[in-house]
Tab-separated table of C-alpha atoms in Angstrom:
chain	number	residue	atom	x	y	z
A	184	MET	CA	46.791	-14.029	-6.050
A	185	ASP	CA	50.216	-12.701	-8.168
A	186	LYS	CA	51.621	-14.146	-11.177
A	187	ASN	CA	54.399	-15.878	-9.419
A	188	THR	CA	51.928	-17.878	-7.416
A	189	ASP	CA	50.080	-18.833	-10.322
A	190	PHE	CA	53.378	-20.095	-12.038
A	191	LEU	CA	54.341	-22.157	-9.228
A	192	ARG	CA	50.665	-23.652	-8.815
A	193	GLN	CA	51.099	-24.815	-12.349
A	194	ALA	CA	54.149	-26.351	-11.479
A	195	ILE	CA	52.425	-28.377	-8.652
A	196	GLU	CA	49.741	-29.527	-10.695
A	197	LEU	CA	52.026	-30.796	-13.176
A	198	ALA	CA	53.702	-32.638	-10.475
A	199	TYR	CA	50.292	-34.001	-9.331
A	200	GLN	CA	49.303	-35.147	-12.758
A	201	ASN	CA	52.871	-36.804	-13.193
A	202	SER	CA	52.310	-38.688	-10.067
A	203	GLU	CA	48.765	-39.647	-11.137
A	204	ALA	CA	50.302	-41.216	-14.354
A	205	GLY	CA	52.896	-43.320	-12.796
A	206	GLY	CA	55.783	-40.585	-12.622
A	207	ARG	CA	57.652	-39.120	-9.787
A	208	PRO	CA	55.892	-35.862	-8.259
A	209	PHE	CA	57.843	-33.177	-9.936
A	210	GLY	CA	56.898	-30.401	-12.424
A	211	ALA	CA	58.465	-27.351	-13.636
A	212	VAL	CA	57.521	-24.092	-15.585
A	213	ILE	CA	59.715	-21.656	-17.435
A	214	VAL	CA	58.372	-18.177	-17.911
A	215	LYS	CA	59.869	-15.343	-19.700
A	216	ASP	CA	58.258	-11.870	-19.874
A	217	GLY	CA	55.371	-12.917	-17.877
A	218	GLU	CA	54.400	-15.754	-20.074
A	219	VAL	CA	54.863	-19.518	-19.997
A	220	ILE	CA	57.167	-20.708	-22.451
A	221	ALA	CA	58.025	-24.505	-21.505
A	222	THR	CA	56.998	-26.931	-18.978
A	223	GLY	CA	58.490	-30.249	-17.879
A	224	VAL	CA	57.710	-33.363	-15.800
A	225	ASN	CA	59.971	-35.978	-14.386
A	226	GLN	CA	60.483	-38.661	-16.696
A	227	ILE	CA	62.956	-40.613	-14.871
A	228	LEU	CA	60.762	-43.683	-14.583
A	229	SER	CA	59.299	-43.729	-18.126
A	230	SER	CA	62.350	-42.797	-19.824
A	231	ASN	CA	64.869	-44.795	-17.625
A	232	ASP	CA	67.052	-41.434	-17.731
A	233	PRO	CA	68.148	-40.571	-14.388
A	234	THR	CA	68.811	-36.847	-16.064
A	235	ALA	CA	65.139	-36.621	-17.017
A	236	HIS	CA	64.239	-34.299	-14.298
A	237	ALA	CA	61.045	-31.783	-14.835
A	238	GLU	CA	63.517	-28.896	-14.793
A	239	LEU	CA	65.855	-30.503	-17.285
A	240	GLN	CA	62.786	-31.279	-19.602
A	241	ALA	CA	61.619	-27.832	-19.075
A	242	ILE	CA	64.962	-26.187	-20.134
A	243	ARG	CA	65.076	-28.635	-22.874
A	244	ALA	CA	61.749	-27.438	-24.288
A	245	ALA	CA	62.542	-23.623	-23.433
A	246	SER	CA	65.859	-23.845	-25.427
A	247	GLN	CA	63.855	-25.348	-28.291
A	248	GLN	CA	60.936	-22.739	-28.014
A	249	LEU	CA	63.485	-19.667	-28.063
A	250	ASN	CA	65.570	-21.378	-30.480
A	251	SER	CA	68.657	-20.716	-28.085
A	252	ALA	CA	70.640	-22.099	-25.348
A	253	ASN	CA	70.652	-19.110	-23.671
A	254	LEU	CA	67.791	-18.631	-21.229
A	255	ALA	CA	68.686	-15.378	-19.635
A	256	GLY	CA	65.682	-13.626	-18.603
A	257	CYS	CA	63.608	-16.564	-17.673
A	258	THR	CA	62.422	-17.893	-14.213
A	259	VAL	CA	62.116	-21.455	-13.140
A	260	PHE	CA	58.982	-22.250	-11.066
A	261	ALA	CA	59.750	-25.840	-9.798
A	262	SER	CA	57.315	-28.066	-7.344
A	263	GLY	CA	60.297	-29.195	-5.419
A	264	HIS	CA	63.677	-28.104	-4.545
A	265	PRO	CA	65.917	-28.507	-7.559
A	266	CYS	CA	68.645	-30.868	-7.332
A	267	PRO	CA	72.324	-29.787	-7.944
A	268	MET	CA	72.150	-31.073	-11.671
A	269	CYS	CA	69.163	-29.087	-12.485
A	270	LEU	CA	70.642	-25.877	-10.618
A	271	ALA	CA	73.825	-26.274	-12.457
A	272	ALA	CA	71.891	-26.779	-15.879
A	273	MET	CA	69.868	-23.488	-15.010
A	274	ARG	CA	73.000	-21.683	-14.420
A	275	MET	CA	74.499	-22.810	-17.553
A	276	ALA	CA	71.539	-21.571	-19.394
A	277	GLY	CA	71.561	-18.148	-17.750
A	278	ILE	CA	68.738	-18.483	-15.668
A	279	GLN	CA	68.957	-16.310	-12.758
A	280	THR	CA	65.662	-16.782	-10.389
A	281	VAL	CA	64.218	-20.100	-9.340
A	282	ILE	CA	61.256	-20.273	-7.350
A	283	TYR	CA	60.051	-23.750	-5.607
A	284	ALA	CA	57.478	-24.874	-3.581
A	285	TYR	CA	58.472	-28.083	-1.605
A	286	SER	CA	61.704	-28.209	0.510
A	287	ASN	CA	64.283	-30.885	0.600
A	288	GLU	CA	63.203	-31.399	4.263
A	289	ALA	CA	59.519	-32.003	3.082
A	290	ALA	CA	61.140	-34.750	0.768
A	291	GLU	CA	63.219	-36.398	3.096
A	292	PRO	CA	60.644	-38.900	4.480
A	293	PHE	CA	59.664	-40.120	0.919
A	294	GLY	CA	63.241	-40.474	-0.242
A	295	LEU	CA	63.058	-37.325	-2.816
A	296	SER	CA	65.650	-35.266	-0.975
A	297	THR	CA	68.861	-34.547	-2.543
A	298	ALA	CA	70.137	-32.761	0.534
A	299	ALA	CA	72.855	-35.372	0.741
A	300	ILE	CA	74.184	-34.863	-2.428
A	301	TYR	CA	74.366	-31.088	-1.890
A	302	ALA	CA	76.438	-31.967	1.063
A	303	ASP	CA	78.849	-34.247	-0.716
A	304	LEU	CA	79.306	-31.745	-3.348
A	305	ALA	CA	80.222	-29.262	-0.542
A	306	LYS	CA	83.313	-31.179	0.028
A	307	PRO	CA	86.717	-31.064	-1.639
A	308	PHE	CA	87.274	-33.678	-4.487
A	309	ALA	CA	89.172	-36.039	-2.315
A	310	GLU	CA	86.550	-36.127	0.406
A	311	GLN	CA	83.436	-36.873	-1.974
A	312	THR	CA	82.015	-40.093	-2.096
A	313	MET	CA	82.502	-40.038	-6.160
A	314	GLN	CA	86.341	-40.557	-7.072
A	315	ILE	CA	87.085	-37.413	-9.225
A	316	ARG	CA	90.637	-37.287	-10.890
A	317	HIS	CA	92.367	-34.831	-13.234
A	318	VAL	CA	94.589	-36.473	-15.522
A	319	PRO	CA	95.861	-33.806	-17.981
A	320	LEU	CA	96.419	-36.006	-21.069
A	321	ARG	CA	97.043	-34.630	-24.475
A	322	LEU	CA	96.874	-36.252	-27.880
A	323	GLU	CA	100.389	-35.903	-29.585
A	324	ASN	CA	99.312	-35.849	-32.778
A	325	ARG	CA	96.771	-33.011	-32.382
A	326	PRO	CA	96.862	-29.599	-31.499
A	327	ASP	CA	95.598	-28.623	-27.941
A	328	LEU	CA	91.784	-29.076	-27.962
A	329	TYR	CA	90.500	-25.804	-26.381
A	330	PRO	CA	92.711	-23.504	-28.613
A	331	TYR	CA	91.917	-25.773	-31.555
A	332	TRP	CA	88.225	-25.444	-31.065
A	333	LYS	CA	88.290	-21.576	-30.669
A	334	SER	CA	90.232	-21.481	-34.126
A	335	GLN	CA	87.409	-23.301	-35.797
A	336	ALA	CA	84.787	-20.894	-34.750
């Protein structure tokens, strides 16, 4: 068995353990240089936090472990197909490789698929189910926000 398979098995086992503890069946393992640096399980039900996905929990733990928001060089192993929020967070963190075991198709009969969200996000803003509007408001008594931030660095 190769290392990737072992790490993926660990993510799936975390999902089983979380399910047995009353949580949703998702687990994630983050690996850097062949070593596990963080794990996470889905905590939506226990925390009432819709962002408490296994991958995000693992990203938060990995960032603390590495003392950095930059997780370049890390690989995420996930029990299920990461949702768009998790994939976006992985990209923002610099993660370039994600390996998952269960597809959205396998999750669909159980109400766990995010395929509909992916499809909606692929549409132009005006056609998405969420109303998204750009209002270019600026505060008249303050300098422009982004240049101001840059000048503070």
